[in-house]
Amino acid sequence: MVPGTTVSGRLSRLTTLALAVWSAVTVGAVVLLGAVHVSDRYGVSAASGVWMGLTAAGHSGTWYPAVFSHGFYGGTRYMPLPVLLALGGRTVSGEYLVSAKILIYAVNIALYAIVFFAARRQGAPRTVAAAIIATILTSSAASSTVLGFRWDALATALQLGAVALVAREGRSRSTITAGAMCGLALATKVTSLWGPAAITVVLLRQPRRLAGFWSALLAAAALVLGIVESLSGGRLFQQLREFTFAGSGHSSFAESFHRIYQLGLRNERSLPLFLLLALVALAVAAAARRIGPYELGLVFSVPILVVVMRDFGAYENHLIDLEILSGLTVAGLWRSSGGVNRKSVVQIGVLAMMFVAAVAAARYTLVPDVRAAVSHDLRGRREARYSTDPTPRLVADGTCTLYEDASIPILAGQQPVVLDAFITHRLQTEDPEALRRLQRRVETGAFSAIVLTVPLSNFGWFQTLDFGTALATSMRSHYRLERTLLANSLYVYTPRQPSRTQPPCAVSPLGRWR
């Protein structure tokens, strides 16, 4: 029989073609959305506003603004490396949106290049490695970190790159580089610990390399944190101490597991099947005694995720590590031993499950947004919901508005009264007097308007996440719902009785952060 004409040969070629098409379509959809929405508010949230605000404050010389100063509320729990990168982008471009998005796109390109080469080293063929990436990209975790204004991908890329270096190279120089990368990951996201943990286990029998790794890690993290701590006048460490775990102080591990179920298993359409495949692959690797750094990373990422999900402010972006490490663990199935026919059947079954997981997720992530982009943006009709100026009338008034989402005033060139409404909620216990000052301004009608992302009738939101119960109660008592901007999911409240004793406060330009 002529080689290549067998049934198995045809099936192999058909599978390769299907994987190539599937991967190309998925990556193409992500590229389309990234290109179409690079200059609008797609993927921009209140968390994005905090990143923009920290960058704008740093540009004006106020690193990590004080929790309360001159009537403005700062405070954050975000790490400084993304701020330094975004500040570099702002210095070149003169703005805070497009430059940061382009940097985040570049970080994600690097991340998925590492994923591709790591999957290849795990034994996956090129088309399978591409299919693993395609499956990850359909998840809401990837949508929020690739197309959203978030920096989680930077921490993941640095850790994954470090693990890949240690897995591939046996030289001390690569270990030092890996340590520095993990240190930078820690300066990006405080929970960047699965990479260092996996590398530590790999190097346990090589104490000199292990010592070099941790020395480099601590030195890199200390350098970044030390510089910004000095620039901030001590505010960086103070805020990290006060607010890093502020969202989990009254939460239990039972609530953590509930959030993992809610975000990771119920809402994250691709993760349940993907994680099931990863657990099977992990068992196969353990049976074959070839647990490697990526499998170790998956194991260590789970308890870290449990701790993170205790925080009420944690969302699906924190699942990106679990998605990627699951994919790389699944890639290891292509190294498994066994008969050719049996192995082919198993691998095709794995790919079929991945495809089902990807389709189930894409229906809720990529497909609706691609459809909207094709029907609107590609025809020159911009969608109102992604406008960079959703409240033009309030901006034109020149009087200060209290925004829950700081990105709105920042993109209008104004300093937000509140940088992070999540942190303002925590002032109920951390600095009650500062919160009472803001509460009194609400009660006297000092703000011309209050713009929220959820209505004041949503008691649970304000009780657990933003502003806090006391401030929300004052808002309900002294402000009324004037209009709802349905396209932008914003709720505009105005004073029930405008202040007779003082006019609404004036806005402060973004360039003079106070």
PDB file of N, CA, C and O in Angstrom, residues 78-125:
ATOM      1  N   TYR A  78      -2.294  47.617  44.396  1.00  0.00           N
ATOM      2  CA  TYR A  78      -1.654  47.178  43.160  1.00  0.00           C
ATOM      3  C   TYR A  78      -0.145  47.374  43.235  1.00  0.00           C
ATOM      4  O   TYR A  78       0.340  48.367  43.783  1.00  0.00           O
ATOM      5  N   MET A  79       0.563  46.441  42.633  1.00  0.00           N
ATOM      6  CA  MET A  79       2.024  46.464  42.652  1.00  0.00           C
ATOM      7  C   MET A  79       2.573  47.411  41.587  1.00  0.00           C
ATOM      8  O   MET A  79       1.877  47.740  40.604  1.00  0.00           O
ATOM      9  N   PRO A  80       3.839  47.850  41.701  1.00  0.00           N
ATOM     10  CA  PRO A  80       4.308  48.990  40.908  1.00  0.00           C
ATOM     11  C   PRO A  80       4.868  48.720  39.514  1.00  0.00           C
ATOM     12  O   PRO A  80       4.932  49.655  38.711  1.00  0.00           O
ATOM     13  N   LEU A  81       5.288  47.492  39.186  1.00  0.00           N
ATOM     14  CA  LEU A  81       5.940  47.313  37.885  1.00  0.00           C
ATOM     15  C   LEU A  81       5.042  47.704  36.709  1.00  0.00           C
ATOM     16  O   LEU A  81       5.512  48.395  35.790  1.00  0.00           O
ATOM     17  N   PRO A  82       3.761  47.309  36.678  1.00  0.00           N
ATOM     18  CA  PRO A  82       2.918  47.761  35.568  1.00  0.00           C
ATOM     19  C   PRO A  82       2.797  49.278  35.481  1.00  0.00           C
ATOM     20  O   PRO A  82       2.674  49.831  34.383  1.00  0.00           O
ATOM     21  N   VAL A  83       2.839  49.953  36.638  1.00  0.00           N
ATOM     22  CA  VAL A  83       2.764  51.416  36.637  1.00  0.00           C
ATOM     23  C   VAL A  83       3.995  51.997  35.936  1.00  0.00           C
ATOM     24  O   VAL A  83       3.888  52.937  35.141  1.00  0.00           O
ATOM     25  N   LEU A  84       5.149  51.418  36.211  1.00  0.00           N
ATOM     26  CA  LEU A  84       6.383  51.893  35.559  1.00  0.00           C
ATOM     27  C   LEU A  84       6.317  51.665  34.051  1.00  0.00           C
ATOM     28  O   LEU A  84       6.702  52.548  33.265  1.00  0.00           O
ATOM     29  N   LEU A  85       5.831  50.511  33.620  1.00  0.00           N
ATOM     30  CA  LEU A  85       5.712  50.234  32.185  1.00  0.00           C
ATOM     31  C   LEU A  85       4.711  51.180  31.526  1.00  0.00           C
ATOM     32  O   LEU A  85       4.976  51.739  30.455  1.00  0.00           O
ATOM     33  N   ALA A  86       3.548  51.356  32.167  1.00  0.00           N
ATOM     34  CA  ALA A  86       2.527  52.234  31.606  1.00  0.00           C
ATOM     35  C   ALA A  86       3.006  53.680  31.564  1.00  0.00           C
ATOM     36  O   ALA A  86       2.666  54.428  30.631  1.00  0.00           O
ATOM     37  N   LEU A  87       3.797  54.058  32.547  1.00  0.00           N
ATOM     38  CA  LEU A  87       4.342  55.421  32.560  1.00  0.00           C
ATOM     39  C   LEU A  87       5.290  55.627  31.385  1.00  0.00           C
ATOM     40  O   LEU A  87       5.307  56.700  30.769  1.00  0.00           O
ATOM     41  N   GLY A  88       6.060  54.587  31.062  1.00  0.00           N
ATOM     42  CA  GLY A  88       6.909  54.678  29.871  1.00  0.00           C
ATOM     43  C   GLY A  88       6.083  54.846  28.617  1.00  0.00           C
ATOM     44  O   GLY A  88       6.417  55.665  27.739  1.00  0.00           O
ATOM     45  N   GLY A  89       4.971  54.106  28.508  1.00  0.00           N
ATOM     46  CA  GLY A  89       4.088  54.258  27.364  1.00  0.00           C
ATOM     47  C   GLY A  89       3.459  55.626  27.309  1.00  0.00           C
ATOM     48  O   GLY A  89       3.342  56.231  26.227  1.00  0.00           O
ATOM     49  N   ARG A  90       3.069  56.159  28.460  1.00  0.00           N
ATOM     50  CA  ARG A  90       2.458  57.487  28.499  1.00  0.00           C
ATOM     51  C   ARG A  90       3.471  58.568  28.099  1.00  0.00           C
ATOM     52  O   ARG A  90       3.129  59.549  27.432  1.00  0.00           O
ATOM     53  N   THR A  91       4.718  58.384  28.487  1.00  0.00           N
ATOM     54  CA  THR A  91       5.766  59.355  28.138  1.00  0.00           C
ATOM     55  C   THR A  91       5.928  59.439  26.625  1.00  0.00           C
ATOM     56  O   THR A  91       6.148  60.520  26.074  1.00  0.00           O
ATOM     57  N   VAL A  92       5.789  58.315  25.944  1.00  0.00           N
ATOM     58  CA  VAL A  92       5.928  58.293  24.483  1.00  0.00           C
ATOM     59  C   VAL A  92       4.677  58.819  23.795  1.00  0.00           C
ATOM     60  O   VAL A  92       4.755  59.613  22.852  1.00  0.00           O
ATOM     61  N   SER A  93       3.501  58.395  24.278  1.00  0.00           N
ATOM     62  CA  SER A  93       2.249  58.685  23.555  1.00  0.00           C
ATOM     63  C   SER A  93       1.511  59.913  24.061  1.00  0.00           C
ATOM     64  O   SER A  93       0.708  60.502  23.328  1.00  0.00           O
ATOM     65  N   GLY A  94       1.719  60.283  25.318  1.00  0.00           N
ATOM     66  CA  GLY A  94       1.011  61.431  25.868  1.00  0.00           C
ATOM     67  C   GLY A  94      -0.385  61.105  26.358  1.00  0.00           C
ATOM     68  O   GLY A  94      -1.140  62.025  26.706  1.00  0.00           O
ATOM     69  N   GLU A  95      -0.775  59.838  26.388  1.00  0.00           N
ATOM     70  CA  GLU A  95      -2.110  59.455  26.885  1.00  0.00           C
ATOM     71  C   GLU A  95      -2.000  58.152  27.669  1.00  0.00           C
ATOM     72  O   GLU A  95      -0.931  57.566  27.761  1.00  0.00           O
ATOM     73  N   TYR A  96      -3.136  57.706  28.232  1.00  0.00           N
ATOM     74  CA  TYR A  96      -3.107  56.596  29.175  1.00  0.00           C
ATOM     75  C   TYR A  96      -3.832  55.342  28.701  1.00  0.00           C
ATOM     76  O   TYR A  96      -3.767  54.325  29.377  1.00  0.00           O
ATOM     77  N   LEU A  97      -4.510  55.403  27.579  1.00  0.00           N
ATOM     78  CA  LEU A  97      -5.333  54.286  27.152  1.00  0.00           C
ATOM     79  C   LEU A  97      -4.665  53.436  26.085  1.00  0.00           C
ATOM     80  O   LEU A  97      -4.354  52.259  26.308  1.00  0.00           O
ATOM     81  N   VAL A  98      -4.420  54.017  24.917  1.00  0.00           N
ATOM     82  CA  VAL A  98      -3.899  53.256  23.775  1.00  0.00           C
ATOM     83  C   VAL A  98      -2.517  52.689  24.079  1.00  0.00           C
ATOM     84  O   VAL A  98      -2.227  51.523  23.796  1.00  0.00           O
ATOM     85  N   SER A  99      -1.653  53.503  24.659  1.00  0.00           N
ATOM     86  CA  SER A  99      -0.286  53.045  24.943  1.00  0.00           C
ATOM     87  C   SER A  99      -0.295  51.853  25.887  1.00  0.00           C
ATOM     88  O   SER A  99       0.433  50.872  25.685  1.00  0.00           O
ATOM     89  N   ALA A 100      -1.142  51.904  26.923  1.00  0.00           N
ATOM     90  CA  ALA A 100      -1.207  50.790  27.872  1.00  0.00           C
ATOM     91  C   ALA A 100      -1.782  49.548  27.211  1.00  0.00           C
ATOM     92  O   ALA A 100      -1.293  48.427  27.438  1.00  0.00           O
ATOM     93  N   LYS A 101      -2.808  49.723  26.389  1.00  0.00           N
ATOM     94  CA  LYS A 101      -3.389  48.561  25.701  1.00  0.00           C
ATOM     95  C   LYS A 101      -2.364  47.904  24.780  1.00  0.00           C
ATOM     96  O   LYS A 101      -2.270  46.671  24.714  1.00  0.00           O
ATOM     97  N   ILE A 102      -1.598  48.703  24.063  1.00  0.00           N
ATOM     98  CA  ILE A 102      -0.587  48.142  23.161  1.00  0.00           C
ATOM     99  C   ILE A 102       0.470  47.377  23.956  1.00  0.00           C
ATOM    100  O   ILE A 102       0.913  46.290  23.553  1.00  0.00           O
ATOM    101  N   LEU A 103       0.864  47.919  25.097  1.00  0.00           N
ATOM    102  CA  LEU A 103       1.826  47.213  25.956  1.00  0.00           C
ATOM    103  C   LEU A 103       1.249  45.885  26.446  1.00  0.00           C
ATOM    104  O   LEU A 103       1.945  44.862  26.477  1.00  0.00           O
ATOM    105  N   ILE A 104      -0.019  45.895  26.827  1.00  0.00           N
ATOM    106  CA  ILE A 104      -0.664  44.661  27.292  1.00  0.00           C
ATOM    107  C   ILE A 104      -0.768  43.654  26.153  1.00  0.00           C
ATOM    108  O   ILE A 104      -0.551  42.446  26.358  1.00  0.00           O
ATOM    109  N   TYR A 105      -1.072  44.121  24.946  1.00  0.00           N
ATOM    110  CA  TYR A 105      -1.090  43.214  23.782  1.00  0.00           C
ATOM    111  C   TYR A 105       0.291  42.580  23.597  1.00  0.00           C
ATOM    112  O   TYR A 105       0.412  41.372  23.340  1.00  0.00           O
ATOM    113  N   ALA A 106       1.340  43.410  23.693  1.00  0.00           N
ATOM    114  CA  ALA A 106       2.703  42.906  23.493  1.00  0.00           C
ATOM    115  C   ALA A 106       3.060  41.868  24.553  1.00  0.00           C
ATOM    116  O   ALA A 106       3.676  40.829  24.254  1.00  0.00           O
ATOM    117  N   VAL A 107       2.670  42.127  25.793  1.00  0.00           N
ATOM    118  CA  VAL A 107       2.915  41.165  26.874  1.00  0.00           C
ATOM    119  C   VAL A 107       2.221  39.842  26.579  1.00  0.00           C
ATOM    120  O   VAL A 107       2.796  38.759  26.765  1.00  0.00           O
ATOM    121  N   ASN A 108       0.992  39.918  26.081  1.00  0.00           N
ATOM    122  CA  ASN A 108       0.251  38.696  25.782  1.00  0.00           C
ATOM    123  C   ASN A 108       0.837  37.936  24.595  1.00  0.00           C
ATOM    124  O   ASN A 108       0.813  36.700  24.575  1.00  0.00           O
ATOM    125  N   ILE A 109       1.346  38.648  23.614  1.00  0.00           N
ATOM    126  CA  ILE A 109       2.026  37.970  22.497  1.00  0.00           C
ATOM    127  C   ILE A 109       3.221  37.172  23.033  1.00  0.00           C
ATOM    128  O   ILE A 109       3.433  36.007  22.667  1.00  0.00           O
ATOM    129  N   ALA A 110       3.989  37.802  23.929  1.00  0.00           N
ATOM    130  CA  ALA A 110       5.125  37.103  24.537  1.00  0.00           C
ATOM    131  C   ALA A 110       4.652  35.913  25.365  1.00  0.00           C
ATOM    132  O   ALA A 110       5.247  34.825  25.316  1.00  0.00           O
ATOM    133  N   LEU A 111       3.579  36.105  26.125  1.00  0.00           N
ATOM    134  CA  LEU A 111       3.066  35.027  26.972  1.00  0.00           C
ATOM    135  C   LEU A 111       2.672  33.813  26.145  1.00  0.00           C
ATOM    136  O   LEU A 111       3.082  32.677  26.456  1.00  0.00           O
ATOM    137  N   TYR A 112       1.907  34.025  25.073  1.00  0.00           N
ATOM    138  CA  TYR A 112       1.415  32.879  24.312  1.00  0.00           C
ATOM    139  C   TYR A 112       2.498  32.279  23.412  1.00  0.00           C
ATOM    140  O   TYR A 112       2.400  31.109  23.037  1.00  0.00           O
ATOM    141  N   ALA A 113       3.528  33.052  23.114  1.00  0.00           N
ATOM    142  CA  ALA A 113       4.692  32.464  22.458  1.00  0.00           C
ATOM    143  C   ALA A 113       5.393  31.492  23.414  1.00  0.00           C
ATOM    144  O   ALA A 113       5.802  30.389  23.018  1.00  0.00           O
ATOM    145  N   ILE A 114       5.510  31.887  24.670  1.00  0.00           N
ATOM    146  CA  ILE A 114       6.098  30.989  25.675  1.00  0.00           C
ATOM    147  C   ILE A 114       5.232  29.748  25.849  1.00  0.00           C
ATOM    148  O   ILE A 114       5.741  28.615  25.955  1.00  0.00           O
ATOM    149  N   VAL A 115       3.914  29.934  25.887  1.00  0.00           N
ATOM    150  CA  VAL A 115       2.999  28.793  26.016  1.00  0.00           C
ATOM    151  C   VAL A 115       3.196  27.827  24.849  1.00  0.00           C
ATOM    152  O   VAL A 115       3.264  26.607  25.042  1.00  0.00           O
ATOM    153  N   PHE A 116       3.326  28.370  23.642  1.00  0.00           N
ATOM    154  CA  PHE A 116       3.499  27.526  22.455  1.00  0.00           C
ATOM    155  C   PHE A 116       4.773  26.686  22.564  1.00  0.00           C
ATOM    156  O   PHE A 116       4.749  25.461  22.383  1.00  0.00           O
ATOM    157  N   PHE A 117       5.883  27.335  22.876  1.00  0.00           N
ATOM    158  CA  PHE A 117       7.158  26.606  22.938  1.00  0.00           C
ATOM    159  C   PHE A 117       7.204  25.653  24.140  1.00  0.00           C
ATOM    160  O   PHE A 117       7.805  24.573  24.053  1.00  0.00           O
ATOM    161  N   ALA A 118       6.541  26.043  25.245  1.00  0.00           N
ATOM    162  CA  ALA A 118       6.486  25.141  26.398  1.00  0.00           C
ATOM    163  C   ALA A 118       5.649  23.902  26.071  1.00  0.00           C
ATOM    164  O   ALA A 118       6.012  22.777  26.448  1.00  0.00           O
ATOM    165  N   ALA A 119       4.535  24.092  25.357  1.00  0.00           N
ATOM    166  CA  ALA A 119       3.711  22.954  24.944  1.00  0.00           C
ATOM    167  C   ALA A 119       4.479  22.027  24.002  1.00  0.00           C
ATOM    168  O   ALA A 119       4.359  20.800  24.075  1.00  0.00           O
ATOM    169  N   ARG A 120       5.295  22.615  23.138  1.00  0.00           N
ATOM    170  CA  ARG A 120       6.125  21.811  22.233  1.00  0.00           C
ATOM    171  C   ARG A 120       7.120  20.981  23.041  1.00  0.00           C
ATOM    172  O   ARG A 120       7.330  19.793  22.758  1.00  0.00           O
ATOM    173  N   ARG A 121       7.726  21.579  24.055  1.00  0.00           N
ATOM    174  CA  ARG A 121       8.682  20.839  24.882  1.00  0.00           C
ATOM    175  C   ARG A 121       7.989  19.767  25.715  1.00  0.00           C
ATOM    176  O   ARG A 121       8.610  18.771  26.095  1.00  0.00           O
ATOM    177  N   GLN A 122       6.725  19.958  25.969  1.00  0.00           N
ATOM    178  CA  GLN A 122       5.952  18.936  26.678  1.00  0.00           C
ATOM    179  C   GLN A 122       5.628  17.756  25.782  1.00  0.00           C
ATOM    180  O   GLN A 122       5.146  16.727  26.264  1.00  0.00           O
ATOM    181  N   GLY A 123       5.858  17.908  24.496  1.00  0.00           N
ATOM    182  CA  GLY A 123       5.618  16.809  23.567  1.00  0.00           C
ATOM    183  C   GLY A 123       4.524  17.044  22.554  1.00  0.00           C
ATOM    184  O   GLY A 123       4.285  16.195  21.678  1.00  0.00           O
ATOM    185  N   ALA A 124       3.821  18.159  22.640  1.00  0.00           N
ATOM    186  CA  ALA A 124       2.710  18.419  21.725  1.00  0.00           C
ATOM    187  C   ALA A 124       3.224  18.839  20.350  1.00  0.00           C
ATOM    188  O   ALA A 124       4.139  19.664  20.256  1.00  0.00           O
ATOM    189  N   PRO A 125       2.639  18.319  19.268  1.00  0.00           N
ATOM    190  CA  PRO A 125       2.968  18.812  17.920  1.00  0.00           C
ATOM    191  C   PRO A 125       2.556  20.278  17.774  1.00  0.00           C
ATOM    192  O   PRO A 125       1.793  20.810  18.588  1.00  0.00           O
TER     193      PRO A 125
END
